XYZ file of N, CA and C in Angstrom:
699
model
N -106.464 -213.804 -48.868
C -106.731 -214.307 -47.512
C -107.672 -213.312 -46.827
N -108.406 -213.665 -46.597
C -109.971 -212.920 -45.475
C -110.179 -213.495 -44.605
N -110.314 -212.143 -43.172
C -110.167 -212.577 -41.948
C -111.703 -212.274 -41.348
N -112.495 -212.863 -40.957
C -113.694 -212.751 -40.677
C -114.289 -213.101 -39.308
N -115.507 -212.432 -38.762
C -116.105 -211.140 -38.634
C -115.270 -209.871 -38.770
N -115.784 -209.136 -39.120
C -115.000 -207.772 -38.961
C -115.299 -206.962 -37.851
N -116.172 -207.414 -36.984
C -116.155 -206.466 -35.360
C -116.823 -207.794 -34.822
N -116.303 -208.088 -33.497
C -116.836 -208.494 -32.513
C -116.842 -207.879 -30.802
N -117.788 -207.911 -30.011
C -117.900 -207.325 -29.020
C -118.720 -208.020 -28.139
N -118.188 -208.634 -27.017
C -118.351 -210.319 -26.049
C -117.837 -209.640 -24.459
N -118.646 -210.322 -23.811
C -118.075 -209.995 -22.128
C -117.143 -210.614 -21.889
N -116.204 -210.426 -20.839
C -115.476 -211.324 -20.115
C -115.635 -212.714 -19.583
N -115.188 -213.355 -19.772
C -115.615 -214.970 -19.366
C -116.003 -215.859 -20.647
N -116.477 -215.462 -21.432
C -116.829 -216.182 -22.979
C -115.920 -216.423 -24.278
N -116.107 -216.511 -25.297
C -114.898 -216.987 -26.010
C -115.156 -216.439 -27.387
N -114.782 -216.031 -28.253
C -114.627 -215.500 -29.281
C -114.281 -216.033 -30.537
N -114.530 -216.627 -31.389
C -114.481 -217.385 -32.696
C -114.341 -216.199 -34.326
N -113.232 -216.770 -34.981
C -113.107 -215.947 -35.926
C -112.592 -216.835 -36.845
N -112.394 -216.367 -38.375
C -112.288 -217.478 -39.573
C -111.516 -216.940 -40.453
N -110.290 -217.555 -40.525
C -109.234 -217.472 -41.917
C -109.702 -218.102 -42.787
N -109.743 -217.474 -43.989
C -110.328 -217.954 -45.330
C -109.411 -217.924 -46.487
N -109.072 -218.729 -46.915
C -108.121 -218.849 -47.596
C -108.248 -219.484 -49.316
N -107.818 -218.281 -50.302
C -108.444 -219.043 -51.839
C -108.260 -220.167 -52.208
N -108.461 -220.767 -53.548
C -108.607 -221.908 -54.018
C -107.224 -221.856 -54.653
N -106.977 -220.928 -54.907
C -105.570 -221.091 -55.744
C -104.491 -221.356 -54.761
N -104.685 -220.360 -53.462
C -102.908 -221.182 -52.710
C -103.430 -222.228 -51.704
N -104.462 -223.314 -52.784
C -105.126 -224.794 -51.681
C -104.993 -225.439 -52.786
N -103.824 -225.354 -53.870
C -103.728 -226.420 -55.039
C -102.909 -227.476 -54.908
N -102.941 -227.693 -53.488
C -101.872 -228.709 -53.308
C -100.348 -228.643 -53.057
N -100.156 -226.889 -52.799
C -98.888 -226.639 -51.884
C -99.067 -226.842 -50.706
N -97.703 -226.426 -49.864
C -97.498 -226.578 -48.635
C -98.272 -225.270 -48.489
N -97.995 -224.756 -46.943
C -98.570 -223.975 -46.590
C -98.621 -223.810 -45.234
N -98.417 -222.905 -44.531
C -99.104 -222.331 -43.454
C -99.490 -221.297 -42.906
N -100.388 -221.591 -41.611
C -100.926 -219.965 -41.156
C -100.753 -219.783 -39.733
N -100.399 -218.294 -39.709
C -100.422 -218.096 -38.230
C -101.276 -216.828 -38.422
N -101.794 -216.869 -36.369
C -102.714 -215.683 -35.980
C -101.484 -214.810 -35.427
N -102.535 -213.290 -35.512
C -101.194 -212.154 -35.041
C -102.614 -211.457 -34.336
N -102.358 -210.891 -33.341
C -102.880 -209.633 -32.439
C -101.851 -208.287 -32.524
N -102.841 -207.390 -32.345
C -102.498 -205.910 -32.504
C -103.141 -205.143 -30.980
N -102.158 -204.264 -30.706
C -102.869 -203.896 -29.403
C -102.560 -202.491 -29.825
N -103.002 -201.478 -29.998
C -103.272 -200.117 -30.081
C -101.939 -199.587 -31.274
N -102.267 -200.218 -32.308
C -100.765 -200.343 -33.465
C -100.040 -200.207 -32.919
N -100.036 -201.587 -31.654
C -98.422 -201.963 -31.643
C -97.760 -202.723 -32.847
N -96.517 -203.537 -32.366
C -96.427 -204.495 -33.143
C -96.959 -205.083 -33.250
N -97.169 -206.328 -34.373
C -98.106 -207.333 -34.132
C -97.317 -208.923 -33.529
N -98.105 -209.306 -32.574
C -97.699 -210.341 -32.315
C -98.103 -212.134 -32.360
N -97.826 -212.682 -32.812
C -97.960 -213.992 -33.158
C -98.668 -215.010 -32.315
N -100.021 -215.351 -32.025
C -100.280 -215.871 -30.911
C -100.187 -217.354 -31.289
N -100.718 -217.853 -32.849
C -101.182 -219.865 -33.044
C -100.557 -220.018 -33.927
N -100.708 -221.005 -34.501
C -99.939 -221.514 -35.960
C -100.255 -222.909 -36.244
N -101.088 -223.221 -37.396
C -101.298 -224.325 -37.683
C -101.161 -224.372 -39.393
N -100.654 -226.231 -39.667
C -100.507 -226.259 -40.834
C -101.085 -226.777 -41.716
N -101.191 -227.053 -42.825
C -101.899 -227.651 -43.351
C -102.638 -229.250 -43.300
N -101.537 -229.590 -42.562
C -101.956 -231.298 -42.681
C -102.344 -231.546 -41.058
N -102.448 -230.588 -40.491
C -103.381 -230.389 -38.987
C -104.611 -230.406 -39.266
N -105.615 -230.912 -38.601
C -106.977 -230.823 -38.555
C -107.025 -230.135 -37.298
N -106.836 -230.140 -35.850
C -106.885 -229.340 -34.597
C -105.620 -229.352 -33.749
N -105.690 -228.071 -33.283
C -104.612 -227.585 -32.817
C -105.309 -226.733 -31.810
N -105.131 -227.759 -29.912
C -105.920 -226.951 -28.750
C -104.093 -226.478 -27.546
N -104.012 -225.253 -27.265
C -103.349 -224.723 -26.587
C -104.551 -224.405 -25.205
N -103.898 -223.859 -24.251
C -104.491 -223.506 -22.863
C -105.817 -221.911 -23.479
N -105.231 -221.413 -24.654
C -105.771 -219.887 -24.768
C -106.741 -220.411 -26.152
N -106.249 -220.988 -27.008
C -106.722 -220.853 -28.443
C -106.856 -222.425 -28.480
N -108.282 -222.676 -29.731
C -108.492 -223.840 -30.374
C -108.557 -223.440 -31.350
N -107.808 -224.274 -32.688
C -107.549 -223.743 -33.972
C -108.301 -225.100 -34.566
N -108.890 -225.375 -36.135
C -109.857 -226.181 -35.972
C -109.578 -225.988 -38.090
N -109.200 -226.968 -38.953
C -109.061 -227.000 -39.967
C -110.225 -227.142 -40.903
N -110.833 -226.457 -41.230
C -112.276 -226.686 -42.273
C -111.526 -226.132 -43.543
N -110.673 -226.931 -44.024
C -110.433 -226.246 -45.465
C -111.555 -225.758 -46.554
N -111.299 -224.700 -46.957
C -110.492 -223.508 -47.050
C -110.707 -222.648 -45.886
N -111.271 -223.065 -44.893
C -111.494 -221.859 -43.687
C -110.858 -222.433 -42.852
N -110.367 -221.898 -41.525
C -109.623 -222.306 -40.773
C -110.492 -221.379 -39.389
N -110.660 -222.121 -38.567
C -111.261 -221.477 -37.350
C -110.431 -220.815 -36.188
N -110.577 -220.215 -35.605
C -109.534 -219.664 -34.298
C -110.555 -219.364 -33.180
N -110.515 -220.133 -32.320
C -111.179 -219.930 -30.970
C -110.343 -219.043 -29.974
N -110.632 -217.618 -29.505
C -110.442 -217.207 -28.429
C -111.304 -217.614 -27.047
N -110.487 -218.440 -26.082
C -111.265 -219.099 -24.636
C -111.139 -218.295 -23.002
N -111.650 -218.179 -22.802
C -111.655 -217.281 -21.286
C -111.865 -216.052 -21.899
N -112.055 -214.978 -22.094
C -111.418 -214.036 -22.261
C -111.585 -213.243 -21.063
N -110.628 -212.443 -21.806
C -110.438 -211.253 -20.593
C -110.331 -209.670 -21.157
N -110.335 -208.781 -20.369
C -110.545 -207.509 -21.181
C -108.933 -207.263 -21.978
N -107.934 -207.585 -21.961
C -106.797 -207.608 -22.078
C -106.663 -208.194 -23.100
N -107.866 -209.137 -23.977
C -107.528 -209.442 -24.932
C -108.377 -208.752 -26.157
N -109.067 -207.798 -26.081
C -109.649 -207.169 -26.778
C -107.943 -206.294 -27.339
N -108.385 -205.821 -28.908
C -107.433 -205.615 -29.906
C -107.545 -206.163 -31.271
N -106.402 -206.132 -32.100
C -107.226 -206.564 -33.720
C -106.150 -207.694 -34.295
N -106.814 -208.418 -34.587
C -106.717 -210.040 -34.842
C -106.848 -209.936 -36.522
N -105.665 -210.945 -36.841
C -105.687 -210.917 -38.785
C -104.805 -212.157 -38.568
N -105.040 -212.896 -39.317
C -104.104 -214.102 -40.057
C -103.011 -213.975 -41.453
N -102.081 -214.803 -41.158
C -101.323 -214.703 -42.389
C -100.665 -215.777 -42.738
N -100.597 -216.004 -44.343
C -100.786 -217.508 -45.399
C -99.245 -217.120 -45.908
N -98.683 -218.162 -45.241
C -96.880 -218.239 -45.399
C -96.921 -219.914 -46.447
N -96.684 -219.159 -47.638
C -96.644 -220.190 -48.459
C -94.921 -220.680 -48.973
N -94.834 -222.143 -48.629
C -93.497 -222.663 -48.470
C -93.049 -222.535 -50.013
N -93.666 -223.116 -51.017
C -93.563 -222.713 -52.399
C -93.011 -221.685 -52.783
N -93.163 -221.039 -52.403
C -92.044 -219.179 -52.779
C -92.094 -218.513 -51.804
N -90.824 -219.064 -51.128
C -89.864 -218.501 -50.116
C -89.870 -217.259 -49.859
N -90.182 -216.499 -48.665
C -90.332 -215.496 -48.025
C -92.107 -214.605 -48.866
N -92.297 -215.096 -48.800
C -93.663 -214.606 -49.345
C -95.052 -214.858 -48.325
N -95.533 -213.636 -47.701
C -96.317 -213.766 -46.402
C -97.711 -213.051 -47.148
N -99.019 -213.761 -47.113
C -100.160 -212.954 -47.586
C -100.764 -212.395 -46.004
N -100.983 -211.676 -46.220
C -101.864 -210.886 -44.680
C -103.317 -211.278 -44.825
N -103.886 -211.128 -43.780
C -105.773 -210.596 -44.162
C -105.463 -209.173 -43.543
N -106.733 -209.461 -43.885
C -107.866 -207.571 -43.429
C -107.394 -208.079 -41.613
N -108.077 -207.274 -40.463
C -107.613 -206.525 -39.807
C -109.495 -206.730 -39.137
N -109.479 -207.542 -37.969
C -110.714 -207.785 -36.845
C -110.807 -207.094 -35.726
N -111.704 -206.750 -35.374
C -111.392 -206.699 -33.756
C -112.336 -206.890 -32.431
N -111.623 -206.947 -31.908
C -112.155 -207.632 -30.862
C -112.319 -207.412 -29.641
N -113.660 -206.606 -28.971
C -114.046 -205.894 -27.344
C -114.495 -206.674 -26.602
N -113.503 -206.871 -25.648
C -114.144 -207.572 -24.251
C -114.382 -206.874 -23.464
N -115.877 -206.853 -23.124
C -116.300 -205.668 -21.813
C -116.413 -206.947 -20.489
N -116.604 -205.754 -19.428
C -116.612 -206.318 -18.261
C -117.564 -207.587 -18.200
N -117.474 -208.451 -17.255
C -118.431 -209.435 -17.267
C -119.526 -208.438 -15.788
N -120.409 -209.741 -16.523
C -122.041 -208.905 -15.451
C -121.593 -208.969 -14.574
N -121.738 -208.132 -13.249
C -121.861 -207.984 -11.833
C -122.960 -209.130 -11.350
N -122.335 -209.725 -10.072
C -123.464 -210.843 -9.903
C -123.944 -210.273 -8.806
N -123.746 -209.310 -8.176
C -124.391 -208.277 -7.326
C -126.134 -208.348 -8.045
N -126.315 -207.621 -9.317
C -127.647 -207.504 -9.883
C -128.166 -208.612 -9.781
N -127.738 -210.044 -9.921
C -128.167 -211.199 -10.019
C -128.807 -211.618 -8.655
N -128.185 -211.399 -7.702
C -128.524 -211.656 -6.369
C -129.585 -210.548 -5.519
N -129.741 -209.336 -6.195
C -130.527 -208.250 -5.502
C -131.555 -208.590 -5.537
N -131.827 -209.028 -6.720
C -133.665 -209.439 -6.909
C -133.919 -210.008 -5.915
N -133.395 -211.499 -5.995
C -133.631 -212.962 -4.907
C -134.050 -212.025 -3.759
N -132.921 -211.598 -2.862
C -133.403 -210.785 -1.923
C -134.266 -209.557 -1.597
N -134.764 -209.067 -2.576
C -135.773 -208.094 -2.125
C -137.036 -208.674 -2.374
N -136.979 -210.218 -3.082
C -138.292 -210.797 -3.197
C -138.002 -211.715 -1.865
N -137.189 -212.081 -0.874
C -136.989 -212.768 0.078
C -137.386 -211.710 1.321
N -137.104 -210.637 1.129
C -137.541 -209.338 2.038
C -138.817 -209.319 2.045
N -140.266 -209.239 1.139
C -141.101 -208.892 0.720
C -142.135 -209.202 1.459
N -141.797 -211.290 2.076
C -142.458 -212.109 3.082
C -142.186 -211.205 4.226
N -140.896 -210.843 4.621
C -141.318 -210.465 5.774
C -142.133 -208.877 5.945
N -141.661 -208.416 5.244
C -142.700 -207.107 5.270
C -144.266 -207.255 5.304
N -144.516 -208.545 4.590
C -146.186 -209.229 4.755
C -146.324 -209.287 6.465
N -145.160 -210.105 7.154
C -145.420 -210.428 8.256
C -145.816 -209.565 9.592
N -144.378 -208.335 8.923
C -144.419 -207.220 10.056
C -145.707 -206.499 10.194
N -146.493 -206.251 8.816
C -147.740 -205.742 8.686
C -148.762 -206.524 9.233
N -148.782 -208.141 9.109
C -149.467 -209.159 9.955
C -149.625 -209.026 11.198
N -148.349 -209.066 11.996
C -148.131 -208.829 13.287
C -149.243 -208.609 14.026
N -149.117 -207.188 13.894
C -150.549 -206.638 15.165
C -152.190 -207.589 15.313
N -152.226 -207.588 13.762
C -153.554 -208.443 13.719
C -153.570 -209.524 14.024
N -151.931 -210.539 13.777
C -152.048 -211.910 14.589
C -152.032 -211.970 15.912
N -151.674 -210.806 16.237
C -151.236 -210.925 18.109
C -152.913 -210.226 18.431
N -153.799 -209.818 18.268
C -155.416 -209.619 18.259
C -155.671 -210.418 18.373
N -156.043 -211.461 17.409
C -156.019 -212.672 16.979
C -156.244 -213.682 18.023
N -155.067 -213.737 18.609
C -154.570 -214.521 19.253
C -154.952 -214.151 20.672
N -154.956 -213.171 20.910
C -155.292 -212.454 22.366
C -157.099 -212.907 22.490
N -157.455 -212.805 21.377
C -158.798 -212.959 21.532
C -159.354 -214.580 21.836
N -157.920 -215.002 20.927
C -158.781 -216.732 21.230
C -158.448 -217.302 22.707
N -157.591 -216.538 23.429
C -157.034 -217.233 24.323
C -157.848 -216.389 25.608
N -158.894 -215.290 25.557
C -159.863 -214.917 26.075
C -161.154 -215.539 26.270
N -161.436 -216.023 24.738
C -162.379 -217.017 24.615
C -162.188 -218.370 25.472
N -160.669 -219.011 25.405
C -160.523 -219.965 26.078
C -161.119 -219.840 27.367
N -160.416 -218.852 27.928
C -160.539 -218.203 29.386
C -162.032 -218.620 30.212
N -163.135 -217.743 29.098
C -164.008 -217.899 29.576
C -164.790 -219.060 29.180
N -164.232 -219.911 28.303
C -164.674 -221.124 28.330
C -164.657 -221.792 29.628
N -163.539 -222.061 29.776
C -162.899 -222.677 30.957
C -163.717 -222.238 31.933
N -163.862 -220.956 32.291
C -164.597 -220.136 33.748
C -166.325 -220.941 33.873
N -166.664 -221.304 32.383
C -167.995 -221.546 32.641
C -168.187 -222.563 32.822
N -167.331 -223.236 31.996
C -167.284 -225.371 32.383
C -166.796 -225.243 34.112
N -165.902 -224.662 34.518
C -165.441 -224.438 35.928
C -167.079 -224.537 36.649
N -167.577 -223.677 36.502
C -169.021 -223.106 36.871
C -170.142 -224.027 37.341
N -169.742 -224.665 35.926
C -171.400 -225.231 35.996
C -170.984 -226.868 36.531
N -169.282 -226.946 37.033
C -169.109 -228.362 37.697
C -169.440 -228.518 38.948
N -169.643 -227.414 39.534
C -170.412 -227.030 41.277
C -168.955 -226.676 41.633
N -168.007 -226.352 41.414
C -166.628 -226.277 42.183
C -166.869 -224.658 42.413
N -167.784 -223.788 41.659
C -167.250 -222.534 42.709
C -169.221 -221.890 42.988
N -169.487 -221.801 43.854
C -171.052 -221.416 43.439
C -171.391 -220.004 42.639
N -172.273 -220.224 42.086
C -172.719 -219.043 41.662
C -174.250 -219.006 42.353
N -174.963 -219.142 43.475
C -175.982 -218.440 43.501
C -177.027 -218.746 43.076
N -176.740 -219.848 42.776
C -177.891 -220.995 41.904
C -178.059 -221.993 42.607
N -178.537 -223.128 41.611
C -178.791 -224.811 41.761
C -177.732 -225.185 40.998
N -176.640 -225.819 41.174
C -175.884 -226.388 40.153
C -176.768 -228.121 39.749
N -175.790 -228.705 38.725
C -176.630 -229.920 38.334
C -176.439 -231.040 39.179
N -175.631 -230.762 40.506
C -175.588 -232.285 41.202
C -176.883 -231.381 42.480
N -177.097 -230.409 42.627
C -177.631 -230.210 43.803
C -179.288 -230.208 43.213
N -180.436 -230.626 43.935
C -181.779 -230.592 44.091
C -182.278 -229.593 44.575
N -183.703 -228.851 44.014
C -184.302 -227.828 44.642
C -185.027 -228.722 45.518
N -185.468 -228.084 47.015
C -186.131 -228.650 47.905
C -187.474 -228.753 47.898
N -187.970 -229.953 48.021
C -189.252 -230.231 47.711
C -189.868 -229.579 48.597
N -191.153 -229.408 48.107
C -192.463 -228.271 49.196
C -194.046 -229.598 48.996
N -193.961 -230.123 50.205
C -195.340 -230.778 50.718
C -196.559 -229.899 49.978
N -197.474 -230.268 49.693
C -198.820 -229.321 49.502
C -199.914 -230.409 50.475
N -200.380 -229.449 51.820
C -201.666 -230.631 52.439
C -202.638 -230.167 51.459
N -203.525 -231.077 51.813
C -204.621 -231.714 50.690
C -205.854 -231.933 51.828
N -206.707 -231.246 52.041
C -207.865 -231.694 52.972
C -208.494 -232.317 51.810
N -209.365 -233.480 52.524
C -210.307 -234.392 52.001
C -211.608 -234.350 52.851
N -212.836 -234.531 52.471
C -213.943 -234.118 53.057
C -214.923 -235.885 53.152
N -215.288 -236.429 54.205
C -215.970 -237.670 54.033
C -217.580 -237.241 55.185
N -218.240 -238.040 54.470
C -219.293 -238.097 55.325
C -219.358 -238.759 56.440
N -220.081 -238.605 57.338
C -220.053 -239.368 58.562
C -221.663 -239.739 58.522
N -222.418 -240.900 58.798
C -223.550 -240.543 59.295
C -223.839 -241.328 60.497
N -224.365 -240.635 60.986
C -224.848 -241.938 62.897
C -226.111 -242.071 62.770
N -226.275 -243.315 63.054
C -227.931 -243.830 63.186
C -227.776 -244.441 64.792
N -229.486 -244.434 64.980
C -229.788 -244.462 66.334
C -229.901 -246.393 66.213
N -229.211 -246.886 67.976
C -229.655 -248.269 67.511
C -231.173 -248.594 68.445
N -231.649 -249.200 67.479
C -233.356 -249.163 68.444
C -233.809 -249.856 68.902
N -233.086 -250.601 69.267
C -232.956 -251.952 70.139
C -232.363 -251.300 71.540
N -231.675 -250.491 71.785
C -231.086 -250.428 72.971
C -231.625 -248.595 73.033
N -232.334 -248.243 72.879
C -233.024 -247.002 73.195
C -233.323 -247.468 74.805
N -232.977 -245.935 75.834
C -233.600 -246.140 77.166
C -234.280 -245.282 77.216
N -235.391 -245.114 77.716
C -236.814 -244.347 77.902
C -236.256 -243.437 78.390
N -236.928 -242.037 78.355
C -236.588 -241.115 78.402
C -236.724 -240.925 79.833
N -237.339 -241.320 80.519
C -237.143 -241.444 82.367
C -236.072 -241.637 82.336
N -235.290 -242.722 82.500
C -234.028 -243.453 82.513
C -233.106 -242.822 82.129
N -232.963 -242.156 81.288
C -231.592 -241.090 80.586
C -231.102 -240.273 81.881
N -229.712 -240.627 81.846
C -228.852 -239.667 83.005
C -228.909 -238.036 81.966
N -228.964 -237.246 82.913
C -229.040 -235.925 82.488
C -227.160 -235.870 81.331
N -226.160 -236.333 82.209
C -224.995 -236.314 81.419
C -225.081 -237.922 80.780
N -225.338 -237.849 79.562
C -225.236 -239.118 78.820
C -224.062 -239.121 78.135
N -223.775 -240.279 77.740
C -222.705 -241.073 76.730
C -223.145 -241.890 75.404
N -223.330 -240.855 74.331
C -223.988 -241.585 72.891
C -222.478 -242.450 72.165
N -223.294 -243.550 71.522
C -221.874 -244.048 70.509
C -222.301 -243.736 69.591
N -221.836 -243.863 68.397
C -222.368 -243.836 67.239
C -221.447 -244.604 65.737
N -222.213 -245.298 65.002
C -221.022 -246.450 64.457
C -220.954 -245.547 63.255
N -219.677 -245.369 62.261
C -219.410 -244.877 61.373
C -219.528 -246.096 60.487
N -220.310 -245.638 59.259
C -220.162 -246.410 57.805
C -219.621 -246.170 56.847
N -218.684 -246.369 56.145
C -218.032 -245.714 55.360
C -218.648 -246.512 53.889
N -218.616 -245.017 52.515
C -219.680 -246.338 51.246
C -218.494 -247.067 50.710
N -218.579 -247.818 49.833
C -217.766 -248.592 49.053
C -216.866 -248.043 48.393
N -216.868 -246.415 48.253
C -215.631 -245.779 47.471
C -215.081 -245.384 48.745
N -213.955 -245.857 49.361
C -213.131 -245.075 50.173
C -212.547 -243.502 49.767
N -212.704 -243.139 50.955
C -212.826 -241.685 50.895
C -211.117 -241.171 50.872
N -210.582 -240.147 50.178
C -208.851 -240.268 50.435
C -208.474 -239.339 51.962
N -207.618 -240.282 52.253
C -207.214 -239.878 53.732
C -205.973 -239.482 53.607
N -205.148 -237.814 54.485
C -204.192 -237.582 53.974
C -203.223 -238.686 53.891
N -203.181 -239.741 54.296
C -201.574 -240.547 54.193
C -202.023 -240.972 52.690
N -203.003 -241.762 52.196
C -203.858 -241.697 50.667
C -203.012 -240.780 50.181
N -203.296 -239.354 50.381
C -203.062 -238.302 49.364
C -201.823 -237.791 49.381
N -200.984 -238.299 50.377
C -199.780 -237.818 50.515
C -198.745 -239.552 49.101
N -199.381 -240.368 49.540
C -199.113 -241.222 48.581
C -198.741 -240.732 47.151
N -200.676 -240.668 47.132
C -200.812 -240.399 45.897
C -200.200 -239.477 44.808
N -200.129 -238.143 45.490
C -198.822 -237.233 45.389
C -197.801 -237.106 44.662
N -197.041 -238.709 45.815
C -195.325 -238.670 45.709
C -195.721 -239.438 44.136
């Protein structure tokens, strides 16, 4: 009878599998059975499963026992550090009475299970990392920001400005610069002719006389300021 692995070493929380092997000669068609034994620091040994031959599975709360003739399986489930110690099977053959074969002698370390502390540190120092981006952000977003809302400012001040609501010292766009007249002299001829029909001899002339004289104007009219003031506008 061979008890197999010969070292195992598993965390807490997982389960542990080991294999009674049993020859061809006491599988000739006797009875038979086997039980598991644990050892805790050469104590006694104590008896934990027991299955028989004409079992195929055998599930308790601790152990699944599992028939693959000639091997026989033994599942250790949960474990715990408490069950680390040395594990062997033994082939109690009904055929000749009081006769117990042993195996060899396993064993079996359950260390602590992982700390989920380590598991969770990462997450958070990569969850930390954003804000350390931010705190370093900070100053430059609040710049940033100070600046656009300056810009606004004087946006605003100049659209304000140029609506005529506060003067600046100018022309805004609803008000007109004041127009400036320019006079315009125009120059026309005059000419007087004598009429010679009504000539009085020069006896006859009062010392204070009264001449008329008819204006002709040629066919191009001459521009007269109201003309040029027209013309002008």
């Amino acid at each position: 009878v061979t008890f197999f692995p010969a070292m195992l070493t598993l965390p807490a929380g997982g389960s542990a599998t080991f294999f009674c092997n049993i020859s061809r000669e006491n599988d000739a068609g006797a009875e038979y059975s086997l039980n598991w034994y644990k050892e805790t620091n050469h104590s006694q040994a104590q008896k934990i499963a027991e299955m028989s031959r004409n079992n195929s599975l055998t599930k308790t709360e601790k152990y699944l026992l599992t028939n693959h003739t000639p091997a026989f399986k033994i599942e250790i489930l949960n474990l715990h550090q408490n069950d680390s110690g040395s594990y062997y099977c033994g082939l109690i053959a009904f055929f000749e009475p009081d006769k117990v074969m042993e195996s060899n002698r396993s064993h079996l370390v359950v260390t602590a299970a992982p700390e989920k502390k380590n598991a969770t540190d990462e997450p958070e120092m990569e969850e930390g990392n954003p804000l350390d981006h931010v705190k370093a952000m900070l100053p430059g977003i609040l710049l940033l920001a100070g600046a656009v809302v300056l810009l606004i400012f004087g946006y605003l001040t100049v659209m304000y400005r140029r609506g005529g609501m506060i003067p600046c010292g100018g022309f805004t766009k609803e008000e007109k610069p004041p127009t400036v007249s320019v006079s315009t002299v125009d120059y026309g001829v005059l000419e007087f002719q004598w009429d010679q029909c009504t000539q009085v001899p020069p006896e006859t002339q009062p010392v204070d006389q009264t001449e008329y004289a008819t204006i002709i104007f040629p066919e191009e009219k001459p521009v007269t300021p109201e003309r040029g003031k027209k013309h002008q506008d």
